[in-house]
Coordinates of C-alpha atoms in Angstrom, one line a residue:
X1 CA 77.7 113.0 171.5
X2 CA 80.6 113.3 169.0
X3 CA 79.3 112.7 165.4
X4 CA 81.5 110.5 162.7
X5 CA 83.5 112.7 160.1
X6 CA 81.9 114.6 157.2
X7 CA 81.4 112.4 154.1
X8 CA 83.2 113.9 151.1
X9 CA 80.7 115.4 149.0
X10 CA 82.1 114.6 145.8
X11 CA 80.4 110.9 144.2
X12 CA 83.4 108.0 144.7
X13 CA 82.9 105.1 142.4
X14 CA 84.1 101.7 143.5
X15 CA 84.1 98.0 142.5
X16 CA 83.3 95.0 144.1
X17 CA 86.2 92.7 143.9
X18 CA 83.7 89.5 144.0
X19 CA 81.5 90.6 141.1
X20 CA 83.2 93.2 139.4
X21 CA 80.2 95.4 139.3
X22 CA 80.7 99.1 139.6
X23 CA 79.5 100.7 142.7
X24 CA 78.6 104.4 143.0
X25 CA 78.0 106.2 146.3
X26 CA 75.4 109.1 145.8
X27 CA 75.5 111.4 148.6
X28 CA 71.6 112.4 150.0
X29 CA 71.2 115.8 152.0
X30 CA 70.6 115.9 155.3
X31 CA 71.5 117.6 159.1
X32 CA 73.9 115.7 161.4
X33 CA 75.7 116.7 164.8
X34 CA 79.2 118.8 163.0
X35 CA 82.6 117.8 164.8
X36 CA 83.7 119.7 168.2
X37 CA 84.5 123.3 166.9
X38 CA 82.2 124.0 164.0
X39 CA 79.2 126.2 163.7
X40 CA 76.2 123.5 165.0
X41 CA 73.6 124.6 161.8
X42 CA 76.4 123.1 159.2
X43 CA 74.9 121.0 156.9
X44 CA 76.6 117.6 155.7
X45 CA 75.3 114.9 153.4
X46 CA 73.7 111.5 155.4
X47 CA 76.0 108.5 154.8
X48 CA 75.9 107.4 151.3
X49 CA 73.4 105.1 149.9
X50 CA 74.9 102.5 147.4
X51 CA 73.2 102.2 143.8
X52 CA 74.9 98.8 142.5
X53 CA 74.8 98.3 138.5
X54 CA 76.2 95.5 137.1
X55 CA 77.9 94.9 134.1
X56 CA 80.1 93.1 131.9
X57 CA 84.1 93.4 132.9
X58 CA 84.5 93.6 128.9
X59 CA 81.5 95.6 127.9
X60 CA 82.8 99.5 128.1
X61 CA 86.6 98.7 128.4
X62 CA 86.6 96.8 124.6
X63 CA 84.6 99.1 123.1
X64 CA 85.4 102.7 123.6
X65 CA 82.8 104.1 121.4
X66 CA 79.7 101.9 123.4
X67 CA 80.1 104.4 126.3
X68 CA 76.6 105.5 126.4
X69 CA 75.1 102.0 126.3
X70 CA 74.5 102.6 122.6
X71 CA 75.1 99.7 120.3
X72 CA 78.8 99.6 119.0
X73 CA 79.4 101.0 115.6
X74 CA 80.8 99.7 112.5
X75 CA 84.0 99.4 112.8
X76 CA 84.5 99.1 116.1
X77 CA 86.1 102.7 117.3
X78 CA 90.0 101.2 118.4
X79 CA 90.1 99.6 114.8
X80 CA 89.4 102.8 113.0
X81 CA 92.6 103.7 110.4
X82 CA 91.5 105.3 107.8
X83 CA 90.7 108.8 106.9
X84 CA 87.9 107.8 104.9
X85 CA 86.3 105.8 107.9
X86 CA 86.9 108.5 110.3
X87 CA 84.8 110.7 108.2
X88 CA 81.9 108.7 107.6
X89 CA 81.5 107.6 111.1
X90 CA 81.9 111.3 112.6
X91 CA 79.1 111.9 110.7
X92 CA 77.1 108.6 111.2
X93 CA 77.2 108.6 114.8
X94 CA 77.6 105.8 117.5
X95 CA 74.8 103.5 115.8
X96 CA 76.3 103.0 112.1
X97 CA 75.6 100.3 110.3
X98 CA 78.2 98.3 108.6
X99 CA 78.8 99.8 105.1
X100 CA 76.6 98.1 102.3
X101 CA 78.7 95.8 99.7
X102 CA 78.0 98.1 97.1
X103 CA 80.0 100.9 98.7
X104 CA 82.8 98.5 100.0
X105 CA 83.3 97.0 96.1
X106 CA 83.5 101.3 94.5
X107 CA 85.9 101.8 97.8
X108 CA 88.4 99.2 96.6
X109 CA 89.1 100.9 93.4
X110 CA 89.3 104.9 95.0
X111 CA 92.5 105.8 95.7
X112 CA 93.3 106.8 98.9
X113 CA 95.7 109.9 98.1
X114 CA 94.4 112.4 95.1
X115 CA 96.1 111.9 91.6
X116 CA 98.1 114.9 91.0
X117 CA 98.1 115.0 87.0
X118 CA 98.0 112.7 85.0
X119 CA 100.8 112.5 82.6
X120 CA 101.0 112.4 78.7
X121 CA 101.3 109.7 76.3
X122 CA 104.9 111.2 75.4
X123 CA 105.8 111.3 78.7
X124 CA 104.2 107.9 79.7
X125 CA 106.8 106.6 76.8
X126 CA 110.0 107.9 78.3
X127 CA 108.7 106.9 81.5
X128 CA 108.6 103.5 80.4
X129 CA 112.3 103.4 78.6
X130 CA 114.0 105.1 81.8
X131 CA 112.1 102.8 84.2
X132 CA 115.2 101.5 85.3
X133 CA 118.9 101.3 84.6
X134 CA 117.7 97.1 84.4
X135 CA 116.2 98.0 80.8
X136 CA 119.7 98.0 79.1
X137 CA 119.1 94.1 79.1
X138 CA 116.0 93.9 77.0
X139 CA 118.3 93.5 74.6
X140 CA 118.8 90.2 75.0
X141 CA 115.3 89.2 74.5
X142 CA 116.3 89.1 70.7
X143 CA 119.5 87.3 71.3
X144 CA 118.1 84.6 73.4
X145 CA 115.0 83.8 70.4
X146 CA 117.4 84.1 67.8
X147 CA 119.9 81.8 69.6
X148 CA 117.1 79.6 70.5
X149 CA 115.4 79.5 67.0
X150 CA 119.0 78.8 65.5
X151 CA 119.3 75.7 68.1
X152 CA 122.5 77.0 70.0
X153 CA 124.0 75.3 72.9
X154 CA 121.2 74.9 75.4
X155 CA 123.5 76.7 78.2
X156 CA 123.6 79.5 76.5
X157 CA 120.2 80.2 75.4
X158 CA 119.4 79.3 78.9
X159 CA 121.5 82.1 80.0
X160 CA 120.4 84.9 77.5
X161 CA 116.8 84.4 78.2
X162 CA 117.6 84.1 81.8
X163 CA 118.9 87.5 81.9
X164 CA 115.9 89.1 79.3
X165 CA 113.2 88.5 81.9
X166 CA 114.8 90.0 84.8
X167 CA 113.7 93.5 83.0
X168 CA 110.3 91.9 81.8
X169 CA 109.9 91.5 85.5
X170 CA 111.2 94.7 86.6
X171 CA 108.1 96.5 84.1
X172 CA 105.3 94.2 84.8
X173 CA 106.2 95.8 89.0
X174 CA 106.2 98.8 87.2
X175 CA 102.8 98.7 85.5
X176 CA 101.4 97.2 88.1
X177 CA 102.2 99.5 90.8
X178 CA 100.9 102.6 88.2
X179 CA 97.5 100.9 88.0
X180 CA 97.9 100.4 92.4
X181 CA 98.2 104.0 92.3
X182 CA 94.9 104.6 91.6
X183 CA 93.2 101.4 93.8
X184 CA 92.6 101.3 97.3
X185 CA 96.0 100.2 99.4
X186 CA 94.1 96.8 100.0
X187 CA 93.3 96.0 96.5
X188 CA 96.6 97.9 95.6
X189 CA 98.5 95.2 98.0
X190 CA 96.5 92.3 96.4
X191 CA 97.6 93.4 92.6
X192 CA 100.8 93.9 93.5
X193 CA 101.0 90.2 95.0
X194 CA 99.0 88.8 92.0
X195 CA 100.9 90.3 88.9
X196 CA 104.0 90.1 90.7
X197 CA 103.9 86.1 90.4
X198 CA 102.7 86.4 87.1
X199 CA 106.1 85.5 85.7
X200 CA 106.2 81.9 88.0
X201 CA 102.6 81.1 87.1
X202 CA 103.3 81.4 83.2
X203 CA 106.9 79.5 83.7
X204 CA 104.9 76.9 85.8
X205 CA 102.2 76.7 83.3
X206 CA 104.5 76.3 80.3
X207 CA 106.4 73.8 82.4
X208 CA 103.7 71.9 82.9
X209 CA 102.2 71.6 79.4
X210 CA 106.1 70.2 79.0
X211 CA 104.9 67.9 81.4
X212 CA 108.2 68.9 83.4
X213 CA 106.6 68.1 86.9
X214 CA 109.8 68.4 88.8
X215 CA 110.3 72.3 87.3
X216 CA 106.6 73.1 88.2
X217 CA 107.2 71.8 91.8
X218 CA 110.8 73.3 92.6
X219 CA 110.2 76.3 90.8
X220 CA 106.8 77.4 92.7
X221 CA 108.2 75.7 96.4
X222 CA 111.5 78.3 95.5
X223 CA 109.4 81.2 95.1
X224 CA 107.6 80.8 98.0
X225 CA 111.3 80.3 99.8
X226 CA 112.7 83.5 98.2
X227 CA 109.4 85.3 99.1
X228 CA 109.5 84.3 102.6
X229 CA 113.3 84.2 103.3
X230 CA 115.3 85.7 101.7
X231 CA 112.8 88.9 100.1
X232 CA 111.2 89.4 104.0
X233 CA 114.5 89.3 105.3
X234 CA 116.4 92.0 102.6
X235 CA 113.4 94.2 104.0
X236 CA 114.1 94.0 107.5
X237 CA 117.4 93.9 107.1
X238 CA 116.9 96.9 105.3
X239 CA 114.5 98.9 107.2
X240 CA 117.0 98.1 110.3
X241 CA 120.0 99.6 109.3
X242 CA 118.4 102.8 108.8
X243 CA 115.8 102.6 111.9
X244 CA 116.0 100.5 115.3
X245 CA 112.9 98.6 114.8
X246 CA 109.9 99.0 112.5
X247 CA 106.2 97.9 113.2
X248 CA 103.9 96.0 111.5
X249 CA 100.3 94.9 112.1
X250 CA 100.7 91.9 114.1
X251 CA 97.1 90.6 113.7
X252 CA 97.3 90.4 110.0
X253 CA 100.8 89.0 110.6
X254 CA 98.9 86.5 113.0
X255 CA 96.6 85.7 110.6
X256 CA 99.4 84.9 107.3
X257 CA 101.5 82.7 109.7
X258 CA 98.1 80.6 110.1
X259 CA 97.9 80.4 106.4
X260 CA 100.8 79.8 106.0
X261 CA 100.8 76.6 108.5
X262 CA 97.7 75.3 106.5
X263 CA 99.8 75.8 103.4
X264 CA 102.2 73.7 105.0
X265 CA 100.4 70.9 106.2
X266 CA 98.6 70.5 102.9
X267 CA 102.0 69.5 101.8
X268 CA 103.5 67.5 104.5
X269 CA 100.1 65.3 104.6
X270 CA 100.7 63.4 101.0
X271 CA 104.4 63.1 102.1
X272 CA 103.2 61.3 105.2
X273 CA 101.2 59.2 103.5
X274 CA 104.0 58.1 100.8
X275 CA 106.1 57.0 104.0
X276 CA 104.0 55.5 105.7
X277 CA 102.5 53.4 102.9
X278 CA 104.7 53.2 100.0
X279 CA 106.0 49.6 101.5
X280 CA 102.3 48.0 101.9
X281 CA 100.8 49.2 98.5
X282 CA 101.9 49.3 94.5
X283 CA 102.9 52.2 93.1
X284 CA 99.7 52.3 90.6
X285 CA 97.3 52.3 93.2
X286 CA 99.4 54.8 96.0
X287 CA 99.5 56.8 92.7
X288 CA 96.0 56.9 92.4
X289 CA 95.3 57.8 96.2
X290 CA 97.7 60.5 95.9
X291 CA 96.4 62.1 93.1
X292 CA 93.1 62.2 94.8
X293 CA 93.8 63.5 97.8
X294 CA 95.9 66.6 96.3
X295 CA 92.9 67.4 93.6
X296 CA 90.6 67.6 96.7
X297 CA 92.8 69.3 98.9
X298 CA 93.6 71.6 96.4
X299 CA 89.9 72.5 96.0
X300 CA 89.6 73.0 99.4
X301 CA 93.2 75.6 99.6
X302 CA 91.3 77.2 96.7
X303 CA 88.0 77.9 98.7
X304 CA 90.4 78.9 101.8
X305 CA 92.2 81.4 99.4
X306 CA 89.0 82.9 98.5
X307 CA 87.9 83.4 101.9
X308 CA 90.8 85.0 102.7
X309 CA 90.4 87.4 100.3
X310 CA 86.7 88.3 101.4
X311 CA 88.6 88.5 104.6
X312 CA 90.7 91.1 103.2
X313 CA 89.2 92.7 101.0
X314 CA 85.0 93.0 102.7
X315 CA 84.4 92.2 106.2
X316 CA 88.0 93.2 108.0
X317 CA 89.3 96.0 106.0
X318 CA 89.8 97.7 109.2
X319 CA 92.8 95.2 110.6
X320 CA 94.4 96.5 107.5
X321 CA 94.0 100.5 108.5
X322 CA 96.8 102.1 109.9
X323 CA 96.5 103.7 112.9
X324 CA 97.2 106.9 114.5
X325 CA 101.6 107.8 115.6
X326 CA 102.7 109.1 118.3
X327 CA 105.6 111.2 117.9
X328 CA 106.2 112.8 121.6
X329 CA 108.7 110.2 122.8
X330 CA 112.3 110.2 121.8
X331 CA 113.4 106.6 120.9
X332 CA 116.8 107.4 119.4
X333 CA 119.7 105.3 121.4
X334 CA 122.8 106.7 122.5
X335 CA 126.0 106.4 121.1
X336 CA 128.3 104.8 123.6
X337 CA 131.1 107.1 123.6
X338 CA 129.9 110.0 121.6
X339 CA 128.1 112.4 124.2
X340 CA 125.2 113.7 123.3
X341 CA 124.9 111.8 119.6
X342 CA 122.2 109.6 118.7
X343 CA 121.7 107.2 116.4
X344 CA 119.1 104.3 115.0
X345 CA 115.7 106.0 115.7
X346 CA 113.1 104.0 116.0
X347 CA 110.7 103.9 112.9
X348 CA 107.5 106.0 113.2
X349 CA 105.9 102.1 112.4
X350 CA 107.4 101.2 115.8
X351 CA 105.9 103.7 117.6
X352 CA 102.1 103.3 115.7
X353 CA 99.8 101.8 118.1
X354 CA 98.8 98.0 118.0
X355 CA 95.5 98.9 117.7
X356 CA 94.6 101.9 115.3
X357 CA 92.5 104.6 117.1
X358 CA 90.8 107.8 116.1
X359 CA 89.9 110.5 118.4
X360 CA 87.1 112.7 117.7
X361 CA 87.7 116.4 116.9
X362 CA 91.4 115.6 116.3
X363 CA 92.9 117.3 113.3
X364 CA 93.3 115.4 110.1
X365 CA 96.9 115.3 108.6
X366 CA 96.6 116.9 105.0
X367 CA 96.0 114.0 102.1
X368 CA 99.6 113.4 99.9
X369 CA 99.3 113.9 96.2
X370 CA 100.6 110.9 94.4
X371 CA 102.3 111.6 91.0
X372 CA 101.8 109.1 87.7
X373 CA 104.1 108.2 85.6
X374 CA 101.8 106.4 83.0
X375 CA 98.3 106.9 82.0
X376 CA 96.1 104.3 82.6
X377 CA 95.9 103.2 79.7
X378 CA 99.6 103.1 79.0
X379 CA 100.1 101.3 82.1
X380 CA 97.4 98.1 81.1
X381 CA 98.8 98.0 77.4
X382 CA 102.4 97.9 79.1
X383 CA 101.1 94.6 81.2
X384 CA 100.0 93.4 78.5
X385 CA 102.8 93.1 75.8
X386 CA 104.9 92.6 78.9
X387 CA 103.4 89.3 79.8
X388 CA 103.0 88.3 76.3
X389 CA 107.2 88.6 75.9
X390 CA 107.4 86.8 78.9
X391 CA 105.5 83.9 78.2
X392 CA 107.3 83.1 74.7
X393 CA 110.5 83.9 76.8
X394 CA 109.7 81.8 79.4
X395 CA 109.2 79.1 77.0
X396 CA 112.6 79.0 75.7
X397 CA 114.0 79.3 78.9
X398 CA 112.1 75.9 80.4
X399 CA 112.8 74.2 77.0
X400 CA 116.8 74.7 77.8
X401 CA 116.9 73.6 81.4
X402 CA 116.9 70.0 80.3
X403 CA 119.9 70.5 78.0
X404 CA 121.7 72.9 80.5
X405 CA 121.7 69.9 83.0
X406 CA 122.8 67.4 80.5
X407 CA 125.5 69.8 79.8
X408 CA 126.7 69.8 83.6
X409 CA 125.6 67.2 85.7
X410 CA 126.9 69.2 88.3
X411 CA 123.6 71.2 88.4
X412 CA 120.6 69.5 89.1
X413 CA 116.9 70.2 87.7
X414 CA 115.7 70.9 91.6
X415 CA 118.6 73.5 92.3
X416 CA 117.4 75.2 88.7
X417 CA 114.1 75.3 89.8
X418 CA 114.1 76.3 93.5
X419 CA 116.5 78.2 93.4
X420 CA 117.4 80.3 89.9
X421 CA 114.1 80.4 88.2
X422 CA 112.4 82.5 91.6
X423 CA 115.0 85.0 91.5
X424 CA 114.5 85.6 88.0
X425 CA 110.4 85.9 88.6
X426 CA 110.8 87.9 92.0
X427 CA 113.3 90.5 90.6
X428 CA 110.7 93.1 90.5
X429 CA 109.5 92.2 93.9
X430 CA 112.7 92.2 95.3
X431 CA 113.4 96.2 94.5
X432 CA 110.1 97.3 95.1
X433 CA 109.6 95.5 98.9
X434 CA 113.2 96.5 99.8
X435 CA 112.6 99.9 98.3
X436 CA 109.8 101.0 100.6
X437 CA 110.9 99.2 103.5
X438 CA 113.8 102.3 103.7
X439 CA 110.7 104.5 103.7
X440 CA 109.2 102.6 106.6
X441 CA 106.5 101.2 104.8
X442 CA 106.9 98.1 106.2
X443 CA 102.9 96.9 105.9
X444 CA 103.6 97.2 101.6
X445 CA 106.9 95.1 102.2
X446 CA 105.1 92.5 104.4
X447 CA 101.9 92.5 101.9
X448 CA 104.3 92.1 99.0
X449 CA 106.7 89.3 100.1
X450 CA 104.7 87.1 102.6
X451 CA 100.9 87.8 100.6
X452 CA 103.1 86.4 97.8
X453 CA 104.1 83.4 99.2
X454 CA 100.6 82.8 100.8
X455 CA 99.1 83.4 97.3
X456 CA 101.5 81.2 95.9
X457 CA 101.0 78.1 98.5
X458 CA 97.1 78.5 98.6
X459 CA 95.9 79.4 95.1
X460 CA 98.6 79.2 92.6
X461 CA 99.8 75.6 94.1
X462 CA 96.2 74.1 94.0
X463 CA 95.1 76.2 90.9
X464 CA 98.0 74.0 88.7
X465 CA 97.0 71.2 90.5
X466 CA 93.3 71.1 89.2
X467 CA 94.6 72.6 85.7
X468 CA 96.6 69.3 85.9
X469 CA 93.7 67.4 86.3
X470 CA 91.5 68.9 83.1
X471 CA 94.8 68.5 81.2
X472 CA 95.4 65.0 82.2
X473 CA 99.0 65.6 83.5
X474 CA 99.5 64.0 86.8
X475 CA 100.7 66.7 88.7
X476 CA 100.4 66.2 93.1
X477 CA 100.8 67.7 96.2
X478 CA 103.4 65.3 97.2
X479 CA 106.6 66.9 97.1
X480 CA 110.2 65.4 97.8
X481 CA 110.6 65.1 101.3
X482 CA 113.5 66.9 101.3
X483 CA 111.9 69.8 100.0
X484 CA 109.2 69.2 102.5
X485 CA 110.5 69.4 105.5
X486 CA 112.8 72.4 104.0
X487 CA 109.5 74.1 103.6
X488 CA 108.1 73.5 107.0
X489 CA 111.4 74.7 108.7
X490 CA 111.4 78.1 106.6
X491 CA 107.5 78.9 107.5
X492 CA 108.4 77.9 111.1
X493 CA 111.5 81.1 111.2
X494 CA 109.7 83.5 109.4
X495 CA 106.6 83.2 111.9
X496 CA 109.2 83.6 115.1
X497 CA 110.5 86.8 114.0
X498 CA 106.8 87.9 112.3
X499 CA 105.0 87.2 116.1
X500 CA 106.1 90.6 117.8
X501 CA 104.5 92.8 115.7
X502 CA 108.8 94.3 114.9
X503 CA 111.4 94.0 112.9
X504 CA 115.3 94.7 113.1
X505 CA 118.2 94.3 110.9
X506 CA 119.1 90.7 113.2
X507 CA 116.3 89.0 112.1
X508 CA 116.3 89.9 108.4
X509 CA 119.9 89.1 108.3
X510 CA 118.6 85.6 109.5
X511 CA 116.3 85.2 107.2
X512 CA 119.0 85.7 104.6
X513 CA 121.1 83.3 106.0
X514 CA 118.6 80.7 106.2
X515 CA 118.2 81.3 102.9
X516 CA 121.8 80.6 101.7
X517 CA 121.7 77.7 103.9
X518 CA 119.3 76.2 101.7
X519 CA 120.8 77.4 98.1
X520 CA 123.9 75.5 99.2
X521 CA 122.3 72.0 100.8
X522 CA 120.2 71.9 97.5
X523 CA 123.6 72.7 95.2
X524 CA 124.6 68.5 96.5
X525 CA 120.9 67.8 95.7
X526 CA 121.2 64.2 93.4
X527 CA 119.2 64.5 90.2
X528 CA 116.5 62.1 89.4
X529 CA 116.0 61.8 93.2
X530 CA 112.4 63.0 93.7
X531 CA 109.6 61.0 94.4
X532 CA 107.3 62.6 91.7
X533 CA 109.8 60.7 88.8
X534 CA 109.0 57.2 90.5
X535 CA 105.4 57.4 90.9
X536 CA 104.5 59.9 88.1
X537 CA 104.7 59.9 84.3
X538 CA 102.9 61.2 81.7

């Protein structure tokens, strides 16, 4: 009697399409009847007896490093980035525990590239005074007091001290990214964000003691504008004339655009209030349910801010890691026309995995020395006299916007505010995020412009808000519809083109566009128009 084939006796592994379990056939040794033609004492394994083991569909593909059935480790193994994680969980094993506080607080201020030498105080001096070509017009921080003290014509002390912060700006960056040198790239990101609208919060601030509540509002909604349009798009436009595309981590990129939305509808919802409402109640009392609902709102953006930044900073520093390149595959596009010449490479960003992975036992690239400019100490003392110069500047420069718009009627106090004033306090972040965008450091361009505008929208909005309140200056959350609904439409453009997880030169130029679009509809803007003049006074 003919016997069936030989089983293979290698083990084949299988699934069952009904319960996704995984099926393994283990062969068992026994003596069956060989086919016609063989030697009859050949030995072949019995059929195969199946061992079923169930398990979760998500259980061993999510989590490479839980292949043994060992609990998963801290971070999980695909959001590894960092060299420093890397080394502590090669030697911690499988079964780490998530780092203690302690040790993630001291890791936030260690640099993660060695310090070559620290420079000298000399040195740290002529540092400072060749900065930037931009320097040349600190010289008319003396003009603009001394025209301003001698009670020139507004317009032009407006313009002199218009022009003396620009390089006030351009050296707080400076100092700041110094100190970032020595930081962690997280905490580094966050300073450069929070100094580098240091110059609108002290123009806002002053404003506000001024009791100037239409400067406070256009001013802050511009600078998150020019952050989000027309900063983000100089670095991908940028970034893509030199590369193809460029990458960016698309779940922190997720995660702003959410923020951003909340941002958002913490503004449109007073606005749809006054609309809906302003014809069925007095203006004292819709005053009075206005201001309440944007001092608790605001509280509540302030406790989402902070949050965030335990987000950040604590329990997800690993979204933030970079993760491994792969530099095999040729992206470089053909020139139509030109044979064998290429052009536009893609960025080595592009080509980074979505998800940051680290394989054990491969080699480690060698750490980068970075190379200060200023001391430490130099670099705090130079934040420090720069931001006391800036708020007496500042000063003169909000106490001449009046008169400038008496002058010309032409110009109104919204078009001042939303539109010159953030250029002015974004200079510095305007060179340093298109700057490293040409490197291909598009994370630092995308932490600087859009964490600017988040910090902007969730803490520094709110924080004048409640100052408002303990200073008795009635001071909302109810913006001018207009600038509303320009507001919702720029966060709606920058999240389509921040959704991929790429970047090109088309979108930045966009974003730019968009922009001007905006400069010129708010250059016909009518003054004395807003809502905040008819329903608050101080």
């Amino acid at each position: 009697m003919a016997s069936e084939e030989p089983q293979s006796y290698l083990t084949n592994t299988e699934q069952d399409p009904l319960t996704h379990s995984s099926i393994s056939e283990k062969p068992s040794s026994s003596t069956i009847a060989p086919p016609p033609g063989e030697p009859s004492s050949a030995t072949a394994p019995n059929p195969t007896t199946k061992n079923v083991q169930l398990s979760t569909p998500n259980d061993e593909q999510d989590d490479p490093s839980n292949l043994n059935g060992t609990e998963p480790s801290y971070p999980p193994a695909h959001r590894r980035g960092t060299k420093e994680s890397t080394r502590s969980n090669r030697t911690a094993g499988d079964g780490a525990d998530p780092p203690p506080l302690k040790k993630r607080l001291t890791d936030l201020f260690v640099s993660e590239r060695k310090v070559k030498r620290e420079p000298t105080i000399k040195e740290s001096l002529m540092a400072i005074v060749k900065a930037s070509w931009i320097n040349l017009l600190l010289v008319f921080i003396p003009v603009g007091w001394a025209l301003h003290f001698a009670h020139v014509n507004d317009t032009v002390v407006f313009v002199t001290t218009f022009l003396a912060i620009i390089p006030l700006a351009k050296l707080l960056g400076f100092g700041t990214e110094e100190i970032s040198l020595r930081v962690g790239q997280t905490l580094g990101g966050l300073l450069n964000a929070t100094l580098g609208n240091a110059v609108e919060l002290i123009v806002a601030i002053i404003a506000l003691v001024k009791c100037e509540l239409r400067v406070v509002q256009s001013s802050l909604l511009g600078s998150i504008l020019s952050n989000l349009l027309l900063v983000l798009g100089m670095c991908f436009f940028a970034g893509g004339i030199k590369f193809s595309e460029q990458g960016f981590k698309d779940t922190a990129a997720q995660l702003n655009s959410s923020l951003l939305t909340i941002s958002v509808i913490a503004i449109l919802i007073p606005a749809g209030y006054n609309a809906a409402f302003n014809a069925v109640q007095d203006k004292s009392q819709e005053a009075a349910s206005v201001l309440s609902m944007s001092r608790g709102t605001s509280i509540i953006m302030l406790l989402i801010y902070g949050a965030y930044l335990i987000f950040q900073l604590f329990t997800h520093q690993h979204l933030y890691a970079e993760g491994a390149i792969d530099d095999s595959a040729d992206t470089s596009r053909p020139i139509w026309g030109m044979g064998e010449h290429r052009a536009l490479r893609n960025a080595r960003s592009a080509r980074r995995p979505k998800i940051a992975t680290v394989e054990d036992g491969s080699e480690e690239e060698e750490d980068e020395e970075e190379i200060p400019q200023l001391t430490l100490w130099a670099a705090l003392a130079l934040l420090v006299g720069v931001t006391v110069l800036v708020a007496f500047t500042a000063e003169f420069l909000v106490s001449s916007i009046n008169g400038l718009t008496e002058q010309h009627p032409q110009i109104s106090v919204e078009w001042v505010g939303l539109i010159l004033l953030p250029i002015v306090g974004n200079a510095a972040e305007h060179v340093t995020a298109v700057s490293v965008s040409v490197h291909d450091k598009i994370d630092l361009s995308m932490g600087v412009a859009v964490g600017s505008s988040i910090q902007i929208a969730l803490f520094v909005i709110p924080f004048l808000v409640t100052l408002g309140w303990m200073m008795g200056k009635p001071l909302s959350l109810l913006f001018d519809p207009f600038e509303s609904i320009t507001l919702f439409l720029s966060v709606l453009i920058a999240n389509a083109t921040m959704q991929d997880g790429r970047s090109n030169w088309l979108e930045g130029f966009l974003l730019m566009m968009v922009y001007i679009i905006i400069a010129v509809s708010f250059w016909y803007y009518p003054s004395g128009a807003t809502t905040t003049d008819t329903l608050f006074t101080c």
